[in-house]
Amino acid sequence: VCPACGGSPAGDEGAGLRCAPRARLSPVCDQVPELLLAPSRAEQKTKELYADIWDKHEPSPRQGGYRAPATSHIELLLLAANSELVQGSAGIDAGCGNGRGTLALARRHAGVRFIGIDLAASIRRAAAQAENPPNLRYVQGNLLELPLARHAFDFVYSFGVLHHTRDPRAAF
């Protein structure tokens, strides 16, 4: 969905997606549509900060001696909730960062479509991972100007993101 007018893309034009109503072209870089309007100064700083963090972040190997009830925050949430996080056939990971959480959910639920969305351009790194399953796609976008069709998803997963937006209530 075009973040400027809410229109649907008319089609893929090689290097981008063109919005039907306004003929706005959104670039596609490394298979990730960049569906962003001009960010505010604060959003630009957040975008740059997290792009830098995720570009430099490498998962560290587990060290012996640490005994946790879970190996990831998703497993920890599953234990705490005592129920599945994923319910339905399609969902988004709002503020997916490096995509590891989205990837874990998509692997765990092969029959569910997942969209990982993040403001930072480092989302392209997540999309470039060779092990991404076919039920997972990524979009660069702003949670406050969500470039996804309304009511198209059964659930939204977001971990540690909303409080970093300029309006957490609106992002929710």
PDB file of C-alpha atoms in Angstrom:
ATOM      1  CA  VAL A   1       0.000   0.000   0.000  1.00  0.00           C
ATOM      2  CA  CYS A   2       1.315   3.432  -0.897  1.00  0.00           C
ATOM      3  CA  PRO A   3       2.098   5.341   2.330  1.00  0.00           C
ATOM      4  CA  ALA A   4       1.234   8.633   0.590  1.00  0.00           C
ATOM      5  CA  CYS A   5      -2.294   7.850  -0.594  1.00  0.00           C
ATOM      6  CA  GLY A   6      -3.152   4.304   0.462  1.00  0.00           C
ATOM      7  CA  GLY A   7      -3.394   3.150  -3.148  1.00  0.00           C
ATOM      8  CA  SER A   8      -2.317  -0.269  -4.335  1.00  0.00           C
ATOM      9  CA  PRO A   9       0.778  -0.767  -6.474  1.00  0.00           C
ATOM     10  CA  ALA A  10      -0.100  -0.981 -10.153  1.00  0.00           C
ATOM     11  CA  GLY A  11       2.816  -3.281 -10.791  1.00  0.00           C
ATOM     12  CA  ASP A  12       6.489  -3.971 -10.484  1.00  0.00           C
ATOM     13  CA  GLU A  13       8.623  -1.696 -12.635  1.00  0.00           C
ATOM     14  CA  GLY A  14      11.969  -3.418 -12.207  1.00  0.00           C
ATOM     15  CA  ALA A  15      13.562  -1.014  -9.745  1.00  0.00           C
ATOM     16  CA  GLY A  16      10.353  -0.146  -7.918  1.00  0.00           C
ATOM     17  CA  LEU A  17       6.629  -0.339  -7.302  1.00  0.00           C
ATOM     18  CA  ARG A  18       4.388   2.287  -8.859  1.00  0.00           C
ATOM     19  CA  CYS A  19       1.295   3.468  -6.997  1.00  0.00           C
ATOM     20  CA  ALA A  20      -1.762   3.434  -9.292  1.00  0.00           C
ATOM     21  CA  PRO A  21      -3.601   6.562  -8.080  1.00  0.00           C
ATOM     22  CA  ARG A  22      -0.623   8.951  -7.814  1.00  0.00           C
ATOM     23  CA  ALA A  23       1.998   7.281 -10.030  1.00  0.00           C
ATOM     24  CA  ARG A  24       4.458   7.485  -7.102  1.00  0.00           C
ATOM     25  CA  LEU A  25       7.422   5.137  -7.557  1.00  0.00           C
ATOM     26  CA  SER A  26       8.752   3.383  -4.442  1.00  0.00           C
ATOM     27  CA  PRO A  27      12.193   1.823  -4.875  1.00  0.00           C
ATOM     28  CA  VAL A  28      12.886  -1.857  -4.259  1.00  0.00           C
ATOM     29  CA  CYS A  29      16.409  -2.485  -2.958  1.00  0.00           C
ATOM     30  CA  ASP A  30      17.707  -6.012  -2.425  1.00  0.00           C
ATOM     31  CA  GLN A  31      14.142  -7.374  -2.814  1.00  0.00           C
ATOM     32  CA  VAL A  32      12.829  -5.058  -0.053  1.00  0.00           C
ATOM     33  CA  PRO A  33      10.213  -2.455  -1.026  1.00  0.00           C
ATOM     34  CA  GLU A  34      11.050   0.935   0.518  1.00  0.00           C
ATOM     35  CA  LEU A  35       7.583   2.237   1.326  1.00  0.00           C
ATOM     36  CA  LEU A  36       8.534   5.377   3.234  1.00  0.00           C
ATOM     37  CA  LEU A  37       7.518   9.015   3.174  1.00  0.00           C
ATOM     38  CA  ALA A  38      10.092  11.656   4.116  1.00  0.00           C
ATOM     39  CA  PRO A  39      10.895  10.891   7.768  1.00  0.00           C
ATOM     40  CA  SER A  40      10.862  13.542  10.481  1.00  0.00           C
ATOM     41  CA  ARG A  41      14.241  14.568  11.917  1.00  0.00           C
ATOM     42  CA  ALA A  42      13.688  12.279  14.942  1.00  0.00           C
ATOM     43  CA  GLU A  43      12.634   9.369  12.719  1.00  0.00           C
ATOM     44  CA  GLN A  44      15.707   9.893  10.540  1.00  0.00           C
ATOM     45  CA  LYS A  45      17.946   9.722  13.628  1.00  0.00           C
ATOM     46  CA  THR A  46      16.178   6.561  14.819  1.00  0.00           C
ATOM     47  CA  LYS A  47      16.455   5.044  11.341  1.00  0.00           C
ATOM     48  CA  GLU A  48      20.207   5.767  11.175  1.00  0.00           C
ATOM     49  CA  LEU A  49      20.863   4.585  14.744  1.00  0.00           C
ATOM     50  CA  TYR A  50      19.177   1.239  14.269  1.00  0.00           C
ATOM     51  CA  ALA A  51      20.587   0.721  10.790  1.00  0.00           C
ATOM     52  CA  ASP A  52      24.029   1.125  12.331  1.00  0.00           C
ATOM     53  CA  ILE A  53      23.237  -1.159  15.282  1.00  0.00           C
ATOM     54  CA  TRP A  54      21.775  -3.951  13.147  1.00  0.00           C
ATOM     55  CA  ASP A  55      24.471  -3.678  10.478  1.00  0.00           C
ATOM     56  CA  LYS A  56      27.171  -4.197  13.107  1.00  0.00           C
ATOM     57  CA  HIS A  57      25.321  -6.732  15.264  1.00  0.00           C
ATOM     58  CA  GLU A  58      26.366 -10.336  15.003  1.00  0.00           C
ATOM     59  CA  PRO A  59      24.790 -13.011  17.152  1.00  0.00           C
ATOM     60  CA  SER A  60      27.216 -14.246  19.755  1.00  0.00           C
ATOM     61  CA  PRO A  61      27.686 -17.958  20.312  1.00  0.00           C
ATOM     62  CA  ARG A  62      26.201 -19.237  23.550  1.00  0.00           C
ATOM     63  CA  GLN A  63      28.731 -19.569  26.295  1.00  0.00           C
ATOM     64  CA  GLY A  64      28.757 -22.640  28.560  1.00  0.00           C
ATOM     65  CA  GLY A  65      27.482 -22.296  32.093  1.00  0.00           C
ATOM     66  CA  TYR A  66      24.456 -20.112  31.359  1.00  0.00           C
ATOM     67  CA  ARG A  67      21.229 -21.987  31.846  1.00  0.00           C
ATOM     68  CA  ALA A  68      18.187 -20.107  30.611  1.00  0.00           C
ATOM     69  CA  PRO A  69      14.664 -21.506  30.304  1.00  0.00           C
ATOM     70  CA  ALA A  70      14.605 -20.288  26.688  1.00  0.00           C
ATOM     71  CA  THR A  71      17.095 -19.630  23.888  1.00  0.00           C
ATOM     72  CA  SER A  72      15.299 -16.566  22.493  1.00  0.00           C
ATOM     73  CA  HIS A  73      12.825 -13.902  23.530  1.00  0.00           C
ATOM     74  CA  ILE A  74      10.177 -15.685  21.443  1.00  0.00           C
ATOM     75  CA  GLU A  75      10.648 -18.897  23.414  1.00  0.00           C
ATOM     76  CA  LEU A  76      10.563 -16.885  26.632  1.00  0.00           C
ATOM     77  CA  LEU A  77       7.266 -15.243  25.599  1.00  0.00           C
ATOM     78  CA  LEU A  78       5.814 -18.644  24.706  1.00  0.00           C
ATOM     79  CA  LEU A  79       6.736 -19.947  28.143  1.00  0.00           C
ATOM     80  CA  ALA A  80       5.310 -16.883  29.887  1.00  0.00           C
ATOM     81  CA  ALA A  81       2.050 -16.849  27.890  1.00  0.00           C
ATOM     82  CA  ASN A  82       1.600 -20.620  27.957  1.00  0.00           C
ATOM     83  CA  SER A  83      -0.054 -20.289  24.540  1.00  0.00           C
ATOM     84  CA  GLU A  84       0.916 -19.689  20.930  1.00  0.00           C
ATOM     85  CA  LEU A  85       1.879 -16.160  19.898  1.00  0.00           C
ATOM     86  CA  VAL A  86       0.799 -16.798  16.310  1.00  0.00           C
ATOM     87  CA  GLN A  87      -2.902 -17.209  15.653  1.00  0.00           C
ATOM     88  CA  GLY A  88      -4.240 -16.988  12.121  1.00  0.00           C
ATOM     89  CA  SER A  89      -2.806 -17.266   8.630  1.00  0.00           C
ATOM     90  CA  ALA A  90      -0.981 -13.926   8.227  1.00  0.00           C
ATOM     91  CA  GLY A  91       0.854 -11.550  10.529  1.00  0.00           C
ATOM     92  CA  ILE A  92       3.447  -8.822  10.776  1.00  0.00           C
ATOM     93  CA  ASP A  93       6.491  -8.298  12.951  1.00  0.00           C
ATOM     94  CA  ALA A  94       6.278  -4.552  13.564  1.00  0.00           C
ATOM     95  CA  GLY A  95       9.815  -3.234  14.005  1.00  0.00           C
ATOM     96  CA  CYS A  96      11.588  -6.475  13.124  1.00  0.00           C
ATOM     97  CA  GLY A  97      15.128  -5.052  13.323  1.00  0.00           C
ATOM     98  CA  ASN A  98      17.587  -7.676  12.135  1.00  0.00           C
ATOM     99  CA  GLY A  99      14.754 -10.099  11.352  1.00  0.00           C
ATOM    100  CA  ARG A 100      15.870 -12.914  13.661  1.00  0.00           C
ATOM    101  CA  GLY A 101      12.571 -12.969  15.567  1.00  0.00           C
ATOM    102  CA  THR A 102      10.566 -12.872  12.352  1.00  0.00           C
ATOM    103  CA  LEU A 103      12.663 -15.683  10.922  1.00  0.00           C
ATOM    104  CA  ALA A 104      12.133 -17.809  14.049  1.00  0.00           C
ATOM    105  CA  LEU A 105       8.362 -17.304  13.869  1.00  0.00           C
ATOM    106  CA  ALA A 106       8.239 -18.053  10.127  1.00  0.00           C
ATOM    107  CA  ARG A 107      10.205 -21.275  10.609  1.00  0.00           C
ATOM    108  CA  ARG A 108       8.030 -22.337  13.524  1.00  0.00           C
ATOM    109  CA  HIS A 109       4.811 -21.662  11.545  1.00  0.00           C
ATOM    110  CA  ALA A 110       5.466 -22.671   7.933  1.00  0.00           C
ATOM    111  CA  GLY A 111       1.798 -22.306   6.941  1.00  0.00           C
ATOM    112  CA  VAL A 112       1.573 -18.681   8.086  1.00  0.00           C
ATOM    113  CA  ARG A 113       2.563 -15.647   5.943  1.00  0.00           C
ATOM    114  CA  PHE A 114       4.841 -13.177   7.750  1.00  0.00           C
ATOM    115  CA  ILE A 115       5.836  -9.631   6.860  1.00  0.00           C
ATOM    116  CA  GLY A 116       8.726  -8.092   8.768  1.00  0.00           C
ATOM    117  CA  ILE A 117       8.630  -4.292   8.697  1.00  0.00           C
ATOM    118  CA  ASP A 118      11.259  -1.881   9.970  1.00  0.00           C
ATOM    119  CA  LEU A 119      12.199   1.772   9.512  1.00  0.00           C
ATOM    120  CA  ALA A 120      15.940   1.093   9.131  1.00  0.00           C
ATOM    121  CA  ALA A 121      17.525   0.179   5.798  1.00  0.00           C
ATOM    122  CA  SER A 122      19.337  -2.659   7.565  1.00  0.00           C
ATOM    123  CA  ILE A 123      16.168  -4.673   6.970  1.00  0.00           C
ATOM    124  CA  ARG A 124      17.771  -5.476   3.608  1.00  0.00           C
ATOM    125  CA  ARG A 125      20.369  -7.513   5.489  1.00  0.00           C
ATOM    126  CA  ALA A 126      17.586  -9.610   7.006  1.00  0.00           C
ATOM    127  CA  ALA A 127      16.031 -10.124   3.578  1.00  0.00           C
ATOM    128  CA  ALA A 128      19.375 -11.206   2.103  1.00  0.00           C
ATOM    129  CA  GLN A 129      19.699 -14.184   4.455  1.00  0.00           C
ATOM    130  CA  ALA A 130      19.767 -17.350   2.394  1.00  0.00           C
ATOM    131  CA  GLU A 131      17.778 -19.277   4.989  1.00  0.00           C
ATOM    132  CA  ASN A 132      14.630 -17.140   4.766  1.00  0.00           C
ATOM    133  CA  PRO A 133      11.634 -19.430   4.180  1.00  0.00           C
ATOM    134  CA  PRO A 134       9.106 -18.755   1.386  1.00  0.00           C
ATOM    135  CA  ASN A 135       6.429 -17.590   3.870  1.00  0.00           C
ATOM    136  CA  LEU A 136       8.529 -14.568   4.926  1.00  0.00           C
ATOM    137  CA  ARG A 137       8.891 -11.155   3.254  1.00  0.00           C
ATOM    138  CA  TYR A 138      10.327  -7.841   4.428  1.00  0.00           C
ATOM    139  CA  VAL A 139       9.226  -4.237   3.858  1.00  0.00           C
ATOM    140  CA  GLN A 140      11.016  -1.045   4.834  1.00  0.00           C
ATOM    141  CA  GLY A 141       8.375   1.236   6.266  1.00  0.00           C
ATOM    142  CA  ASN A 142       7.203   3.400   9.132  1.00  0.00           C
ATOM    143  CA  LEU A 143       4.777   2.022  11.724  1.00  0.00           C
ATOM    144  CA  LEU A 144       3.161   5.459  11.920  1.00  0.00           C
ATOM    145  CA  GLU A 145       2.463   5.420   8.162  1.00  0.00           C
ATOM    146  CA  LEU A 146       1.953   1.699   7.768  1.00  0.00           C
ATOM    147  CA  PRO A 147       2.339   0.751   4.093  1.00  0.00           C
ATOM    148  CA  LEU A 148       0.288  -2.422   4.453  1.00  0.00           C
ATOM    149  CA  ALA A 149      -3.379  -3.042   3.759  1.00  0.00           C
ATOM    150  CA  ARG A 150      -5.627  -2.573   6.785  1.00  0.00           C
ATOM    151  CA  HIS A 151      -7.264  -5.722   8.158  1.00  0.00           C
ATOM    152  CA  ALA A 152      -5.028  -7.946   5.994  1.00  0.00           C
ATOM    153  CA  PHE A 153      -3.350  -9.573   9.003  1.00  0.00           C
ATOM    154  CA  ASP A 154      -4.607 -11.757  11.817  1.00  0.00           C
ATOM    155  CA  PHE A 155      -1.966 -10.715  14.334  1.00  0.00           C
ATOM    156  CA  VAL A 156       0.810  -8.228  14.980  1.00  0.00           C
ATOM    157  CA  TYR A 157       3.970  -9.079  16.891  1.00  0.00           C
ATOM    158  CA  SER A 158       6.187  -6.294  18.187  1.00  0.00           C
ATOM    159  CA  PHE A 159       8.988  -6.571  20.723  1.00  0.00           C
ATOM    160  CA  GLY A 160      10.733  -3.527  22.197  1.00  0.00           C
ATOM    161  CA  VAL A 161       9.774  -1.111  19.433  1.00  0.00           C
ATOM    162  CA  LEU A 162       6.712   1.031  20.093  1.00  0.00           C
ATOM    163  CA  HIS A 163       8.332   3.189  22.778  1.00  0.00           C
ATOM    164  CA  HIS A 164      10.973   4.271  20.212  1.00  0.00           C
ATOM    165  CA  THR A 165       8.358   5.893  17.968  1.00  0.00           C
ATOM    166  CA  ARG A 166       7.336   9.559  18.252  1.00  0.00           C
ATOM    167  CA  ASP A 167       3.777   8.437  19.104  1.00  0.00           C
ATOM    168  CA  PRO A 168       3.652   4.958  20.690  1.00  0.00           C
ATOM    169  CA  ARG A 169      -0.172   4.990  20.943  1.00  0.00           C
ATOM    170  CA  ALA A 170      -0.532   5.707  17.217  1.00  0.00           C
ATOM    171  CA  ALA A 171       2.121   3.110  16.332  1.00  0.00           C
ATOM    172  CA  PHE A 172       0.183   0.533  18.346  1.00  0.00           C
TER     173      PHE A 172
END
